[in-house]
Amino acid sequence: MEIQLNDEKCAVCGVGFDLVDAIDGHEIIKACFNCAEKSKFPIIQRPTQEQINRANRFYGVRDRLMVNRPDLKQIAVRKETPEDKELKRVIAESAKLQKYEELIDNFHWSIQQGRRMKKLSQKQLAEMIAEPEAVVNMAEQGKLPEDYNRIISKLEQFLKVKLKKQEDKPANEEAEQNQEQSEGEFDIRKANFFKVTTGYLKSLKEKMVGKQEAKEEKREEQEKMLEDEKLAESGEIKG
């Protein structure tokens, strides 16, 4: 293998091959790879020519697109306006970190998780629900403005997450519903499977069977009455 020498030399041992750029204290020096490794000098990685060419191609295409689309260029360099800053300030002042009794614990985590599941940034989510980005940012910190019910409803609907606590029904209302369900037919679409027990299903089945038997008895009774009427009519005709 032929070793190519150059005019530069290793600052440590003086060899003129296998040189790299390394950092010694506050300056960049030339050192052979062996000395740089032994002295534990941080080695500066130079980009290859292929990497340079690839970067030039990428930025060349992007610049051409920017020329044809000045609106994209304007968006890319757009800075925060005084109006944006004022809006953030107003939202920050109205938003408060407090205990929201009607919301689930750590509701802000659910908002953040729901947004990430949809692979959206805070800005994208804000655009989707037609709210300022600062509102979404504050909500994910657990801070909500006074009229937060509207925002919470939007987030629940769009992210498909539950943020409000389930309201407990009054005992008498639940008892009435249970009575209606026990007296009527079992509706699987409305059934609460956390409350339906095996005993309840068994008793419901017995009631349904009893109703069916009662219907059969009533039908047989009606048929017998019709037969008796026919016999009575035929007897009158014969008489």
PDB file of C-alpha atoms in Angstrom:
ATOM      1  CA  MET A   1       0.000   0.000   0.000  1.00  0.00           C
ATOM      2  CA  GLU A   2       1.461   3.374  -1.074  1.00  0.00           C
ATOM      3  CA  ILE A   3       1.470   6.070   1.614  1.00  0.00           C
ATOM      4  CA  GLN A   4       0.903   9.569   0.289  1.00  0.00           C
ATOM      5  CA  LEU A   5       2.850  12.302   2.090  1.00  0.00           C
ATOM      6  CA  ASN A   6       1.963  15.981   2.166  1.00  0.00           C
ATOM      7  CA  ASP A   7       3.540  19.164   3.477  1.00  0.00           C
ATOM      8  CA  GLU A   8       1.494  19.123   6.691  1.00  0.00           C
ATOM      9  CA  LYS A   9       2.680  17.109   9.654  1.00  0.00           C
ATOM     10  CA  CYS A  10       1.212  15.716  12.857  1.00  0.00           C
ATOM     11  CA  ALA A  11       1.511  18.302  15.618  1.00  0.00           C
ATOM     12  CA  VAL A  12       2.351  15.530  18.109  1.00  0.00           C
ATOM     13  CA  CYS A  13       4.719  13.064  16.432  1.00  0.00           C
ATOM     14  CA  GLY A  14       5.601  14.869  13.192  1.00  0.00           C
ATOM     15  CA  VAL A  15       4.493  12.234  10.648  1.00  0.00           C
ATOM     16  CA  GLY A  16       3.029  13.531   7.406  1.00  0.00           C
ATOM     17  CA  PHE A  17       0.376  10.933   6.615  1.00  0.00           C
ATOM     18  CA  ASP A  18      -2.996   9.731   7.875  1.00  0.00           C
ATOM     19  CA  LEU A  19      -3.723  13.238   9.177  1.00  0.00           C
ATOM     20  CA  VAL A  20      -7.022  14.436  10.596  1.00  0.00           C
ATOM     21  CA  ASP A  21      -8.340  17.713  11.967  1.00  0.00           C
ATOM     22  CA  ALA A  22      -8.525  17.487  15.750  1.00  0.00           C
ATOM     23  CA  ILE A  23      -9.335  19.846  18.611  1.00  0.00           C
ATOM     24  CA  ASP A  24      -6.589  20.465  21.179  1.00  0.00           C
ATOM     25  CA  GLY A  25      -7.857  22.776  23.868  1.00  0.00           C
ATOM     26  CA  HIS A  26      -9.185  25.853  22.075  1.00  0.00           C
ATOM     27  CA  GLU A  27      -7.535  25.330  18.690  1.00  0.00           C
ATOM     28  CA  ILE A  28      -7.798  23.025  15.701  1.00  0.00           C
ATOM     29  CA  ILE A  29      -4.604  21.099  14.875  1.00  0.00           C
ATOM     30  CA  LYS A  30      -3.402  18.531  12.397  1.00  0.00           C
ATOM     31  CA  ALA A  31      -2.684  15.196  14.010  1.00  0.00           C
ATOM     32  CA  CYS A  32      -2.238  11.685  12.770  1.00  0.00           C
ATOM     33  CA  PHE A  33      -5.118   9.385  13.546  1.00  0.00           C
ATOM     34  CA  ASN A  34      -2.987   7.336  15.967  1.00  0.00           C
ATOM     35  CA  CYS A  35      -1.958  10.375  18.049  1.00  0.00           C
ATOM     36  CA  ALA A  36      -5.479  11.772  18.017  1.00  0.00           C
ATOM     37  CA  GLU A  37      -6.779   8.472  19.393  1.00  0.00           C
ATOM     38  CA  LYS A  38      -4.063   8.217  22.061  1.00  0.00           C
ATOM     39  CA  SER A  39      -4.459  11.846  23.150  1.00  0.00           C
ATOM     40  CA  LYS A  40      -8.246  11.559  22.962  1.00  0.00           C
ATOM     41  CA  PHE A  41      -8.510  14.642  20.783  1.00  0.00           C
ATOM     42  CA  PRO A  42     -12.031  15.189  19.402  1.00  0.00           C
ATOM     43  CA  ILE A  43     -11.795  14.562  15.654  1.00  0.00           C
ATOM     44  CA  ILE A  44     -13.635  16.903  13.302  1.00  0.00           C
ATOM     45  CA  GLN A  45     -15.600  14.900  10.764  1.00  0.00           C
ATOM     46  CA  ARG A  46     -15.425  16.501   7.347  1.00  0.00           C
ATOM     47  CA  PRO A  47     -18.383  15.972   4.974  1.00  0.00           C
ATOM     48  CA  THR A  48     -17.659  13.827   1.939  1.00  0.00           C
ATOM     49  CA  GLN A  49     -17.937  15.202  -1.571  1.00  0.00           C
ATOM     50  CA  GLU A  50     -21.018  13.052  -2.113  1.00  0.00           C
ATOM     51  CA  GLN A  51     -22.731  14.626   0.915  1.00  0.00           C
ATOM     52  CA  ILE A  52     -21.859  18.114  -0.339  1.00  0.00           C
ATOM     53  CA  ASN A  53     -23.255  17.362  -3.810  1.00  0.00           C
ATOM     54  CA  ARG A  54     -26.456  15.922  -2.309  1.00  0.00           C
ATOM     55  CA  ALA A  55     -26.968  19.034  -0.169  1.00  0.00           C
ATOM     56  CA  ASN A  56     -26.416  21.306  -3.161  1.00  0.00           C
ATOM     57  CA  ARG A  57     -28.980  19.369  -5.188  1.00  0.00           C
ATOM     58  CA  PHE A  58     -31.550  19.579  -2.372  1.00  0.00           C
ATOM     59  CA  TYR A  59     -31.171  23.299  -1.776  1.00  0.00           C
ATOM     60  CA  GLY A  60     -31.098  23.967  -5.506  1.00  0.00           C
ATOM     61  CA  VAL A  61     -34.513  22.317  -5.957  1.00  0.00           C
ATOM     62  CA  ARG A  62     -35.951  24.087  -2.894  1.00  0.00           C
ATOM     63  CA  ASP A  63     -34.738  27.489  -4.098  1.00  0.00           C
ATOM     64  CA  ARG A  64     -36.334  26.924  -7.510  1.00  0.00           C
ATOM     65  CA  LEU A  65     -39.616  26.035  -5.810  1.00  0.00           C
ATOM     66  CA  MET A  66     -39.431  29.180  -3.709  1.00  0.00           C
ATOM     67  CA  VAL A  67     -39.025  31.292  -6.852  1.00  0.00           C
ATOM     68  CA  ASN A  68     -42.195  29.803  -8.357  1.00  0.00           C
ATOM     69  CA  ARG A  69     -44.086  29.964  -5.037  1.00  0.00           C
ATOM     70  CA  PRO A  70     -43.406  33.283  -3.304  1.00  0.00           C
ATOM     71  CA  ASP A  71     -46.152  32.468  -0.799  1.00  0.00           C
ATOM     72  CA  LEU A  72     -44.102  29.522   0.484  1.00  0.00           C
ATOM     73  CA  LYS A  73     -41.069  31.745   0.840  1.00  0.00           C
ATOM     74  CA  GLN A  74     -43.101  34.239   2.814  1.00  0.00           C
ATOM     75  CA  ILE A  75     -44.363  31.516   5.148  1.00  0.00           C
ATOM     76  CA  ALA A  76     -40.853  30.157   5.648  1.00  0.00           C
ATOM     77  CA  VAL A  77     -39.490  33.524   6.825  1.00  0.00           C
ATOM     78  CA  ARG A  78     -42.631  34.743   8.619  1.00  0.00           C
ATOM     79  CA  LYS A  79     -41.893  36.076  12.070  1.00  0.00           C
ATOM     80  CA  GLU A  80     -44.182  36.443  15.043  1.00  0.00           C
ATOM     81  CA  THR A  81     -46.152  39.652  14.701  1.00  0.00           C
ATOM     82  CA  PRO A  82     -47.077  42.006  17.571  1.00  0.00           C
ATOM     83  CA  GLU A  83     -50.669  40.813  17.168  1.00  0.00           C
ATOM     84  CA  ASP A  84     -49.535  37.207  17.724  1.00  0.00           C
ATOM     85  CA  LYS A  85     -47.670  38.214  20.871  1.00  0.00           C
ATOM     86  CA  GLU A  86     -50.649  40.155  22.194  1.00  0.00           C
ATOM     87  CA  LEU A  87     -52.984  37.205  21.549  1.00  0.00           C
ATOM     88  CA  LYS A  88     -50.650  34.887  23.441  1.00  0.00           C
ATOM     89  CA  ARG A  89     -50.483  37.337  26.338  1.00  0.00           C
ATOM     90  CA  VAL A  90     -54.279  37.643  26.582  1.00  0.00           C
ATOM     91  CA  ILE A  91     -54.751  33.870  26.458  1.00  0.00           C
ATOM     92  CA  ALA A  92     -52.013  33.321  29.040  1.00  0.00           C
ATOM     93  CA  GLU A  93     -53.632  35.805  31.423  1.00  0.00           C
ATOM     94  CA  SER A  94     -57.102  34.302  31.044  1.00  0.00           C
ATOM     95  CA  ALA A  95     -55.859  30.725  31.347  1.00  0.00           C
ATOM     96  CA  LYS A  96     -55.455  29.444  34.875  1.00  0.00           C
ATOM     97  CA  LEU A  97     -53.872  26.348  36.357  1.00  0.00           C
ATOM     98  CA  GLN A  98     -56.520  25.111  38.752  1.00  0.00           C
ATOM     99  CA  LYS A  99     -58.585  22.106  39.741  1.00  0.00           C
ATOM    100  CA  TYR A 100     -61.352  21.402  37.252  1.00  0.00           C
ATOM    101  CA  GLU A 101     -63.810  19.227  39.160  1.00  0.00           C
ATOM    102  CA  GLU A 102     -65.886  18.281  36.097  1.00  0.00           C
ATOM    103  CA  LEU A 103     -62.845  17.153  34.075  1.00  0.00           C
ATOM    104  CA  ILE A 104     -60.938  13.901  34.447  1.00  0.00           C
ATOM    105  CA  ASP A 105     -57.634  13.855  36.295  1.00  0.00           C
ATOM    106  CA  ASN A 106     -54.641  14.748  34.099  1.00  0.00           C
ATOM    107  CA  PHE A 107     -56.935  15.755  31.248  1.00  0.00           C
ATOM    108  CA  HIS A 108     -54.033  17.650  29.658  1.00  0.00           C
ATOM    109  CA  TRP A 109     -52.140  14.376  29.213  1.00  0.00           C
ATOM    110  CA  SER A 110     -55.117  12.935  27.340  1.00  0.00           C
ATOM    111  CA  ILE A 111     -55.151  15.969  25.043  1.00  0.00           C
ATOM    112  CA  GLN A 112     -51.449  15.638  24.320  1.00  0.00           C
ATOM    113  CA  GLN A 113     -51.676  11.878  23.774  1.00  0.00           C
ATOM    114  CA  GLY A 114     -54.686  12.243  21.479  1.00  0.00           C
ATOM    115  CA  ARG A 115     -52.873  14.854  19.410  1.00  0.00           C
ATOM    116  CA  ARG A 116     -49.763  12.700  19.089  1.00  0.00           C
ATOM    117  CA  MET A 117     -51.854   9.680  18.111  1.00  0.00           C
ATOM    118  CA  LYS A 118     -53.130  11.723  15.174  1.00  0.00           C
ATOM    119  CA  LYS A 119     -49.544  12.840  14.435  1.00  0.00           C
ATOM    120  CA  LEU A 120     -50.415  16.520  14.590  1.00  0.00           C
ATOM    121  CA  SER A 121     -48.466  19.488  15.866  1.00  0.00           C
ATOM    122  CA  GLN A 122     -50.097  21.939  18.252  1.00  0.00           C
ATOM    123  CA  LYS A 123     -50.439  24.391  15.388  1.00  0.00           C
ATOM    124  CA  GLN A 124     -52.141  21.804  13.142  1.00  0.00           C
ATOM    125  CA  LEU A 125     -54.559  20.783  15.898  1.00  0.00           C
ATOM    126  CA  ALA A 126     -55.406  24.431  16.549  1.00  0.00           C
ATOM    127  CA  GLU A 127     -56.220  24.916  12.871  1.00  0.00           C
ATOM    128  CA  MET A 128     -58.405  21.803  12.854  1.00  0.00           C
ATOM    129  CA  ILE A 129     -60.562  23.012  15.759  1.00  0.00           C
ATOM    130  CA  ALA A 130     -60.433  26.680  14.698  1.00  0.00           C
ATOM    131  CA  GLU A 131     -58.705  27.906  17.854  1.00  0.00           C
ATOM    132  CA  PRO A 132     -55.468  29.851  18.429  1.00  0.00           C
ATOM    133  CA  GLU A 133     -52.342  27.734  18.817  1.00  0.00           C
ATOM    134  CA  ALA A 134     -51.771  29.290  22.236  1.00  0.00           C
ATOM    135  CA  VAL A 135     -55.055  27.764  23.463  1.00  0.00           C
ATOM    136  CA  VAL A 136     -53.892  24.247  22.562  1.00  0.00           C
ATOM    137  CA  ASN A 137     -50.491  24.926  24.117  1.00  0.00           C
ATOM    138  CA  MET A 138     -52.078  26.096  27.378  1.00  0.00           C
ATOM    139  CA  ALA A 139     -54.564  23.206  27.439  1.00  0.00           C
ATOM    140  CA  GLU A 140     -51.694  20.705  27.237  1.00  0.00           C
ATOM    141  CA  GLN A 141     -50.197  22.426  30.284  1.00  0.00           C
ATOM    142  CA  GLY A 142     -53.450  22.003  32.214  1.00  0.00           C
ATOM    143  CA  LYS A 143     -54.418  25.667  31.897  1.00  0.00           C
ATOM    144  CA  LEU A 144     -57.820  26.608  30.493  1.00  0.00           C
ATOM    145  CA  PRO A 145     -59.648  29.900  29.927  1.00  0.00           C
ATOM    146  CA  GLU A 146     -62.908  30.694  31.692  1.00  0.00           C
ATOM    147  CA  ASP A 147     -65.075  29.539  28.763  1.00  0.00           C
ATOM    148  CA  TYR A 148     -63.231  26.220  28.499  1.00  0.00           C
ATOM    149  CA  ASN A 149     -66.347  24.043  28.017  1.00  0.00           C
ATOM    150  CA  ARG A 150     -66.498  24.995  24.352  1.00  0.00           C
ATOM    151  CA  ILE A 151     -62.824  24.169  23.802  1.00  0.00           C
ATOM    152  CA  ILE A 152     -63.035  20.895  25.741  1.00  0.00           C
ATOM    153  CA  SER A 153     -66.032  19.812  23.638  1.00  0.00           C
ATOM    154  CA  LYS A 154     -64.114  20.555  20.438  1.00  0.00           C
ATOM    155  CA  LEU A 155     -61.092  18.567  21.626  1.00  0.00           C
ATOM    156  CA  GLU A 156     -63.238  15.625  22.727  1.00  0.00           C
ATOM    157  CA  GLN A 157     -65.019  15.496  19.392  1.00  0.00           C
ATOM    158  CA  PHE A 158     -61.936  15.857  17.193  1.00  0.00           C
ATOM    159  CA  LEU A 159     -59.431  13.763  19.180  1.00  0.00           C
ATOM    160  CA  LYS A 160     -62.019  11.115  20.158  1.00  0.00           C
ATOM    161  CA  VAL A 161     -60.950  11.291  23.811  1.00  0.00           C
ATOM    162  CA  LYS A 162     -62.949  11.599  27.036  1.00  0.00           C
ATOM    163  CA  LEU A 163     -62.043  14.699  29.011  1.00  0.00           C
ATOM    164  CA  LYS A 164     -65.205  15.263  31.067  1.00  0.00           C
ATOM    165  CA  LYS A 165     -66.186  13.073  33.988  1.00  0.00           C
ATOM    166  CA  GLN A 166     -69.267  10.924  33.486  1.00  0.00           C
ATOM    167  CA  GLU A 167     -72.137  12.484  35.386  1.00  0.00           C
ATOM    168  CA  ASP A 168     -73.696  10.195  38.006  1.00  0.00           C
ATOM    169  CA  LYS A 169     -77.415   9.688  37.461  1.00  0.00           C
ATOM    170  CA  PRO A 170     -79.758  10.134  40.427  1.00  0.00           C
ATOM    171  CA  ALA A 171     -80.599   6.896  42.219  1.00  0.00           C
ATOM    172  CA  ASN A 172     -84.326   7.187  41.467  1.00  0.00           C
ATOM    173  CA  GLU A 173     -83.679   7.757  37.749  1.00  0.00           C
ATOM    174  CA  GLU A 174     -81.400   4.730  37.546  1.00  0.00           C
ATOM    175  CA  ALA A 175     -83.966   2.626  39.452  1.00  0.00           C
ATOM    176  CA  GLU A 176     -86.690   3.656  37.004  1.00  0.00           C
ATOM    177  CA  GLN A 177     -84.509   2.711  34.055  1.00  0.00           C
ATOM    178  CA  ASN A 178     -83.689  -0.655  35.616  1.00  0.00           C
ATOM    179  CA  GLN A 179     -87.403  -1.286  36.213  1.00  0.00           C
ATOM    180  CA  GLU A 180     -88.270  -0.360  32.637  1.00  0.00           C
ATOM    181  CA  GLN A 181     -85.544  -2.626  31.360  1.00  0.00           C
ATOM    182  CA  SER A 182     -86.657  -5.516  33.560  1.00  0.00           C
ATOM    183  CA  GLU A 183     -90.263  -5.161  32.441  1.00  0.00           C
ATOM    184  CA  GLY A 184     -89.407  -4.726  28.771  1.00  0.00           C
ATOM    185  CA  GLU A 185     -87.290  -6.720  26.390  1.00  0.00           C
ATOM    186  CA  PHE A 186     -83.513  -6.794  26.730  1.00  0.00           C
ATOM    187  CA  ASP A 187     -81.943  -4.236  24.348  1.00  0.00           C
ATOM    188  CA  ILE A 188     -78.310  -5.215  23.739  1.00  0.00           C
ATOM    189  CA  ARG A 189     -77.572  -1.812  22.184  1.00  0.00           C
ATOM    190  CA  LYS A 190     -78.464   0.000  25.433  1.00  0.00           C
ATOM    191  CA  ALA A 191     -77.197  -2.587  27.889  1.00  0.00           C
ATOM    192  CA  ASN A 192     -74.561  -1.617  30.434  1.00  0.00           C
ATOM    193  CA  PHE A 193     -72.404  -4.755  30.541  1.00  0.00           C
ATOM    194  CA  PHE A 194     -70.596  -3.544  33.651  1.00  0.00           C
ATOM    195  CA  LYS A 195     -73.881  -3.778  35.588  1.00  0.00           C
ATOM    196  CA  VAL A 196     -75.594  -6.738  33.862  1.00  0.00           C
ATOM    197  CA  THR A 197     -75.208  -9.890  35.988  1.00  0.00           C
ATOM    198  CA  THR A 198     -75.847 -13.555  35.274  1.00  0.00           C
ATOM    199  CA  GLY A 199     -78.720 -13.558  37.754  1.00  0.00           C
ATOM    200  CA  TYR A 200     -80.320 -10.605  35.997  1.00  0.00           C
ATOM    201  CA  LEU A 201     -80.096 -12.334  32.608  1.00  0.00           C
ATOM    202  CA  LYS A 202     -81.557 -15.515  34.084  1.00  0.00           C
ATOM    203  CA  SER A 203     -84.513 -13.700  35.630  1.00  0.00           C
ATOM    204  CA  LEU A 204     -85.015 -11.754  32.415  1.00  0.00           C
ATOM    205  CA  LYS A 205     -85.077 -14.999  30.451  1.00  0.00           C
ATOM    206  CA  GLU A 206     -87.687 -16.465  32.805  1.00  0.00           C
ATOM    207  CA  LYS A 207     -89.865 -13.385  32.395  1.00  0.00           C
ATOM    208  CA  MET A 208     -89.527 -13.502  28.626  1.00  0.00           C
ATOM    209  CA  VAL A 209     -90.422 -17.215  28.593  1.00  0.00           C
ATOM    210  CA  GLY A 210     -93.382 -16.517  30.878  1.00  0.00           C
ATOM    211  CA  LYS A 211     -94.600 -13.746  28.559  1.00  0.00           C
ATOM    212  CA  GLN A 212     -94.293 -16.048  25.564  1.00  0.00           C
ATOM    213  CA  GLU A 213     -96.263 -18.778  27.335  1.00  0.00           C
ATOM    214  CA  ALA A 214     -98.929 -16.236  28.305  1.00  0.00           C
ATOM    215  CA  LYS A 215     -99.206 -15.166  24.665  1.00  0.00           C
ATOM    216  CA  GLU A 216     -99.601 -18.787  23.580  1.00  0.00           C
ATOM    217  CA  GLU A 217    -102.319 -19.377  26.178  1.00  0.00           C
ATOM    218  CA  LYS A 218    -104.167 -16.247  25.098  1.00  0.00           C
ATOM    219  CA  ARG A 219    -103.967 -17.276  21.453  1.00  0.00           C
ATOM    220  CA  GLU A 220    -105.274 -20.780  22.230  1.00  0.00           C
ATOM    221  CA  GLU A 221    -108.088 -19.263  24.297  1.00  0.00           C
ATOM    222  CA  GLN A 222    -109.073 -16.978  21.426  1.00  0.00           C
ATOM    223  CA  GLU A 223    -109.044 -19.896  18.972  1.00  0.00           C
ATOM    224  CA  LYS A 224    -111.239 -21.948  21.321  1.00  0.00           C
ATOM    225  CA  MET A 225    -113.710 -19.060  21.633  1.00  0.00           C
ATOM    226  CA  LEU A 226    -113.928 -18.844  17.835  1.00  0.00           C
ATOM    227  CA  GLU A 227    -114.581 -22.574  17.585  1.00  0.00           C
ATOM    228  CA  ASP A 228    -117.308 -22.360  20.244  1.00  0.00           C
ATOM    229  CA  GLU A 229    -118.951 -19.497  18.369  1.00  0.00           C
ATOM    230  CA  LYS A 230    -118.883 -21.484  15.141  1.00  0.00           C
ATOM    231  CA  LEU A 231    -120.392 -24.521  16.853  1.00  0.00           C
ATOM    232  CA  ALA A 232    -123.091 -22.360  18.401  1.00  0.00           C
ATOM    233  CA  GLU A 233    -123.939 -20.839  15.035  1.00  0.00           C
ATOM    234  CA  SER A 234    -124.096 -24.247  13.361  1.00  0.00           C
ATOM    235  CA  GLY A 235    -126.408 -25.530  16.135  1.00  0.00           C
ATOM    236  CA  GLU A 236    -128.792 -22.613  15.633  1.00  0.00           C
ATOM    237  CA  ILE A 237    -128.902 -23.290  11.920  1.00  0.00           C
ATOM    238  CA  LYS A 238    -129.743 -26.959  12.491  1.00  0.00           C
ATOM    239  CA  GLY A 239    -132.473 -26.029  14.996  1.00  0.00           C
TER     240      GLY A 239
END
